[in-house]
Coordinates of C-alpha atoms and ligand atoms in Angstrom, one line a residue:
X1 CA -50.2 98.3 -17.5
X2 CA -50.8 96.1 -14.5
X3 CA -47.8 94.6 -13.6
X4 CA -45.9 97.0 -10.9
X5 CA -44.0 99.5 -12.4
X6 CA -40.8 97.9 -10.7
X7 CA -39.1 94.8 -10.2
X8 CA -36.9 94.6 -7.2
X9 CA -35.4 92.2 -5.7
X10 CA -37.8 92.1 -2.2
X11 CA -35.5 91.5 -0.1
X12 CA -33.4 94.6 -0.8
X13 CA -35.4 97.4 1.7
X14 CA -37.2 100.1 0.3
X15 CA -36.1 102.4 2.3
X16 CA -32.7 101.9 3.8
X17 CA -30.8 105.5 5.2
X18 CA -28.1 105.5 7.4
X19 CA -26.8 109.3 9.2
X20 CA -28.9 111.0 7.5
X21 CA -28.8 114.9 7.6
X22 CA -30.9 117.7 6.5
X23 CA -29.7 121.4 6.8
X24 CA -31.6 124.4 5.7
X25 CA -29.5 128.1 5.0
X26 CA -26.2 128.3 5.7
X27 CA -23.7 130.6 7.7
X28 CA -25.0 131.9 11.0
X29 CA -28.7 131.0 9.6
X30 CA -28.3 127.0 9.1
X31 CA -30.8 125.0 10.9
X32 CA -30.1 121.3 10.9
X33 CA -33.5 119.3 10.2
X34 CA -32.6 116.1 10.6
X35 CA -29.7 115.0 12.8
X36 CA -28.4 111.7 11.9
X37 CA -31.5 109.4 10.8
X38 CA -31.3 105.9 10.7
X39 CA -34.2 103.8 8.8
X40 CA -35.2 101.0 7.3
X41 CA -38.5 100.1 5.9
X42 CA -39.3 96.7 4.4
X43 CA -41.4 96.7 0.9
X44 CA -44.7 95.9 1.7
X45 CA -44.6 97.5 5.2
X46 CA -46.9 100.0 6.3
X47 CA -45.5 102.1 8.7
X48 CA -46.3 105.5 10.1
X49 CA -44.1 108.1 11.4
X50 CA -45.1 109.9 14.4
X51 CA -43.4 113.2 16.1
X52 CA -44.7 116.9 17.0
X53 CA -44.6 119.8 15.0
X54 CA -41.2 120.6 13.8
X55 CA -39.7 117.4 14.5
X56 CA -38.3 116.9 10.7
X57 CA -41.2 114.6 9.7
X58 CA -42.0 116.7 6.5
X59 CA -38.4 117.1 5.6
X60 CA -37.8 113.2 5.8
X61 CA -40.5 112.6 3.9
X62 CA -39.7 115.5 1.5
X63 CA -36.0 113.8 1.3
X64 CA -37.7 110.1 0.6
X65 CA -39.8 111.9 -1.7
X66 CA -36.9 113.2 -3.9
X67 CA -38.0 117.0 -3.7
X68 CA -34.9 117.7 -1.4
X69 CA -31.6 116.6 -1.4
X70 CA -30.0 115.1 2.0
X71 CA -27.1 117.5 3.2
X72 CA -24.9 114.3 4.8
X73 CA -25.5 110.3 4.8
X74 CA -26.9 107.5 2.6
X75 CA -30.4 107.1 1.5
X76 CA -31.5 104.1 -1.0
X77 CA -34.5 103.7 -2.5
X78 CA -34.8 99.9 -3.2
X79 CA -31.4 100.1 -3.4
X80 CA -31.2 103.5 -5.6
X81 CA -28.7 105.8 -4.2
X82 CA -30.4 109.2 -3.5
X83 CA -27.3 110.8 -2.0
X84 CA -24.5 112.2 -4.1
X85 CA -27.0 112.7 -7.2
X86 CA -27.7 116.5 -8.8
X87 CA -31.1 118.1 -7.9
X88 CA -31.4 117.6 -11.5
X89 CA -31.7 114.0 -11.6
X90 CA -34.3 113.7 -8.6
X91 CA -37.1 114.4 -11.0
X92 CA -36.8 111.3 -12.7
X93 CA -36.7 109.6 -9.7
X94 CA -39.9 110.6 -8.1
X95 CA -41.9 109.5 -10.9
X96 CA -40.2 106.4 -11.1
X97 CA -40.5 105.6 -7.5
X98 CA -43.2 107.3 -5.7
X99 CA -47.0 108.5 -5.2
X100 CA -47.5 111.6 -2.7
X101 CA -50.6 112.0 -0.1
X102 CA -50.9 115.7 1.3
X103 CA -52.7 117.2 4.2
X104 CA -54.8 118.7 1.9
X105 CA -56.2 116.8 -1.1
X106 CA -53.8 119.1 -3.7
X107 CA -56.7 118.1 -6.6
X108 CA -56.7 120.6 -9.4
X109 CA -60.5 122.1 -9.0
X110 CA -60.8 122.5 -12.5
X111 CA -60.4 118.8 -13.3
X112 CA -62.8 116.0 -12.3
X113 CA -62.1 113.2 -10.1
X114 CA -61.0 111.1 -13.7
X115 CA -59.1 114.1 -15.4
X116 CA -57.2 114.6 -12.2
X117 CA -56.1 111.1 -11.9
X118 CA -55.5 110.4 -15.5
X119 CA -53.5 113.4 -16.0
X120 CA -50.9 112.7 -13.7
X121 CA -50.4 109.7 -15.8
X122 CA -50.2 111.5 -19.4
X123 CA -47.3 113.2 -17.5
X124 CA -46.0 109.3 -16.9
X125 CA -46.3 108.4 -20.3
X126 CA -49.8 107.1 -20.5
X127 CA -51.5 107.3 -23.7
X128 CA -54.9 109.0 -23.2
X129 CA -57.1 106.1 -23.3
X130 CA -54.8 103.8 -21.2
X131 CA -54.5 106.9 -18.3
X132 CA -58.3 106.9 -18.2
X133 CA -59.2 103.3 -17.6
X134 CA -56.8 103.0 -15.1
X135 CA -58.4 106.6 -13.3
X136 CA -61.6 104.8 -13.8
X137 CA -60.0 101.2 -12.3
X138 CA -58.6 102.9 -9.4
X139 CA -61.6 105.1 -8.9
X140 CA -63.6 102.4 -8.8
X141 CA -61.4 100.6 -6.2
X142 CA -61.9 103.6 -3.9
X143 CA -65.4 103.2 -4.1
X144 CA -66.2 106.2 -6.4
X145 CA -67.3 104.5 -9.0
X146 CA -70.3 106.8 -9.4
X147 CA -68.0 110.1 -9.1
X148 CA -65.9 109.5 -12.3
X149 CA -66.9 113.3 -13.8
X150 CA -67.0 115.3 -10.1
X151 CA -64.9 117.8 -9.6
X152 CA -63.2 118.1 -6.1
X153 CA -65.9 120.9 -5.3
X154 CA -68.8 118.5 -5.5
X155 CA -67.3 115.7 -3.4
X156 CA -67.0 115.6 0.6
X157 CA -63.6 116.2 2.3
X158 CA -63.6 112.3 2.7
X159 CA -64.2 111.6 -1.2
X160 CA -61.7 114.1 -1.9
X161 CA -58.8 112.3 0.2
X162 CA -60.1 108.7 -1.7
X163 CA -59.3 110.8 -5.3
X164 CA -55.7 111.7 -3.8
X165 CA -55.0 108.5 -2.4
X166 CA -56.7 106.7 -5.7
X167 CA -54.1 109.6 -7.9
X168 CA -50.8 108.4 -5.4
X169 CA -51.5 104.7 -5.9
X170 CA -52.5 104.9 -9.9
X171 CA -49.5 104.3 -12.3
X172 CA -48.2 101.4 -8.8
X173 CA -45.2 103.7 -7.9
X174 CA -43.6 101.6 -5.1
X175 CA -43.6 103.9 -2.2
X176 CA -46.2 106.2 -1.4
X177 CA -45.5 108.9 1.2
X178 CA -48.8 110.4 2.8
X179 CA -48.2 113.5 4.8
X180 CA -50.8 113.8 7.5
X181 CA -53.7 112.6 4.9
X182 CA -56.4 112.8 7.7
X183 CA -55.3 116.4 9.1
X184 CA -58.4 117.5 7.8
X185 CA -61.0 115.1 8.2
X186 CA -63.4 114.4 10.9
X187 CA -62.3 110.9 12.9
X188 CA -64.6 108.6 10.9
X189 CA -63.7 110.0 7.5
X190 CA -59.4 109.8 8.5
X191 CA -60.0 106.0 9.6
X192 CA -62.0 104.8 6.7
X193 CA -59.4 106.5 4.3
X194 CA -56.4 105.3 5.6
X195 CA -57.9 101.6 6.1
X196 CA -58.7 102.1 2.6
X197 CA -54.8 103.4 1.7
X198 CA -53.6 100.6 4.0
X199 CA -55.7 97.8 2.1
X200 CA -55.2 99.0 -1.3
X201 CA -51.4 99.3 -0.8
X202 CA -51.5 96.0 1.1
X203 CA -53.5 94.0 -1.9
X204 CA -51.2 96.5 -4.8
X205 CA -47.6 95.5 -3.0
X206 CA -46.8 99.3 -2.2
X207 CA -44.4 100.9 0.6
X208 CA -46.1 103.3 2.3
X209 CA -44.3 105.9 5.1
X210 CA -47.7 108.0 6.4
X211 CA -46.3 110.4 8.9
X212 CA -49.5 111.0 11.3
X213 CA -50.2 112.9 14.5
X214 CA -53.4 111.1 14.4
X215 CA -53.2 108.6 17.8
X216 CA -56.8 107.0 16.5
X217 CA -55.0 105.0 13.3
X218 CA -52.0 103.9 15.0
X219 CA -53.5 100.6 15.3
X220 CA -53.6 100.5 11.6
X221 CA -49.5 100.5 11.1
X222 CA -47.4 97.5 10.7
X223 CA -44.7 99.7 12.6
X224 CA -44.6 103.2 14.4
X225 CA -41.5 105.1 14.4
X226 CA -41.4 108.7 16.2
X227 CA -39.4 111.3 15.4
X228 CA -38.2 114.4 17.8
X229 CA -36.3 117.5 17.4
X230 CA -34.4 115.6 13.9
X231 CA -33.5 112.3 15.9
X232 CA -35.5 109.0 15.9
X233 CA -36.2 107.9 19.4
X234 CA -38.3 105.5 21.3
X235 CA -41.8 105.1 21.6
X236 CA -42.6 107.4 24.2
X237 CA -43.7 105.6 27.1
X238 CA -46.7 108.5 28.2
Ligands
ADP1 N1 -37.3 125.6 3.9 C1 -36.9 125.7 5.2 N2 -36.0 126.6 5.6 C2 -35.6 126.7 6.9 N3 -36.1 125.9 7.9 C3 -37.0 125.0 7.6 C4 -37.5 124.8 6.2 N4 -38.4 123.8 6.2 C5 -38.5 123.4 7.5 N5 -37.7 124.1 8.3 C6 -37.5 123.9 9.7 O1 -37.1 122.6 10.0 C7 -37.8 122.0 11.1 C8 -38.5 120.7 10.7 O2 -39.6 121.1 9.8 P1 -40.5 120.0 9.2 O3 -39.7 119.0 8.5 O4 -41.5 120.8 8.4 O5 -41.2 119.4 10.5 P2 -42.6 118.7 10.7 O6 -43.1 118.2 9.4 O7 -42.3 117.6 11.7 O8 -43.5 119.7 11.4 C9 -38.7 123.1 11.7 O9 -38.0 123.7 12.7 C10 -38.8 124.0 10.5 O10 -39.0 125.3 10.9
MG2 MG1 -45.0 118.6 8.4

């Protein structure tokens, strides 16, 4: 299983949403989320969206991510219409489509660095053997070649965030989302691990939307988009 999981025609976006809106509750308790977003990423691009806490970023990504529904507008995934479907259906697409990057690592402590790649990838159909030499390939690629049969308790916070991005990237879902992946790494480890996601995705063809507070890899983006209060704006100028 090397070749991507996907062909799309490139020049059809991978992302592409237009008016987007997010509301949570309803009645007198709605909050709107997301206000009207308009987006387009390229495939290949790797761009990074920036905003404070509370702008919407998780909810965006959470919508790209086919965990939530959009209340109002269009969203395509390379062309895959993500509004107007059941909740039922978005399953299916997120294992299709997409590889998720948390704040924290999210690795199951009981498994080791291997098990809680290939596992993931049983889940995708994998056959046993096939799930573990890919673990092992990507693992490798990471640089934890050595670390196959760790557990997450016996790596450094750094390591740890290699398995996760290593577990988003394995199985070459298109788009990988990473939700402030260096939150909780000191600034060496967060630059070395996103180069790493950013040259791995680069070399592997992914998308990847990495919403970041983190001002010292901004340099690493194609493209920086903020976000504030559910609107995207312009860069701000301060
Ligand atoms: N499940 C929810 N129910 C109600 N409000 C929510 C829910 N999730 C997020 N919100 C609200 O939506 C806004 C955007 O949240 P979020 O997307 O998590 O922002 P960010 O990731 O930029 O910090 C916040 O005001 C938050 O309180
Ligand atoms: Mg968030």
């Amino acid at each position: 299983m090397s070749a991507p999981a996907l062909t799309v025609d490139t020049k059809t976006p991978a992302i592409d949403i237009r008016g987007l809106t997010k509301t949570y509750g309803t009645g007198a308790l709605a909050f709107q989320a997301l206000k009207g977003v308009d987006m387009r990423v390229e495939q290949g691009e790797f761009m990074m969206l920036v905003g404070p806490s509370g702008s919407g970023k998780t909810t965006l990504l959470s919508i790209l991510g086919c965990v939530l529904a959009p209340t109002e507008g269009e969203a395509r995934l390379f062309g895959e219409a993500l509004h107007g479907r059941k909740e039922s259906e978005l399953p299916r697409l997120r294992l299709e489509y997409i590889g998720f990057i948390f704040q924290g690592h999210n690795l199951m402590a009981a498994l080791t660095a291997e098990q809680n790649i290939a596992v993931p990838l049983e889940l995708r159909g994998y056959g046993h053997s096939a799930a573990i030499k890919e673990a092992r390939e990507i693992l490798t690629a990471v640089g934890l070649k050595d670390k196959f049969a760790k557990r997450p308790d016996e790596l450094s916070g750094g390591q740890r965030q290699r398995v996760a991005v290593a577990r988003a990237i394995a199985g070459r879902p298109p788009l990988i989302l990473a939700d402030e992946p260096t939150a909780s790494l000191d600034a060496e480890s967060g630059m070395q691990v996103t180069k790493l996601l950013k040259d791995l995705c680069s070399q592997r063809g992914h998308t990847v939307v990495c919403v970041t507070h983190d001002n010292r890899i901004f340099h690493l983006a194609d493209r920086t988009v903020h976000i504030e209060d559910g609107r995207i704006v312009p860069a701000p100028s301060h």
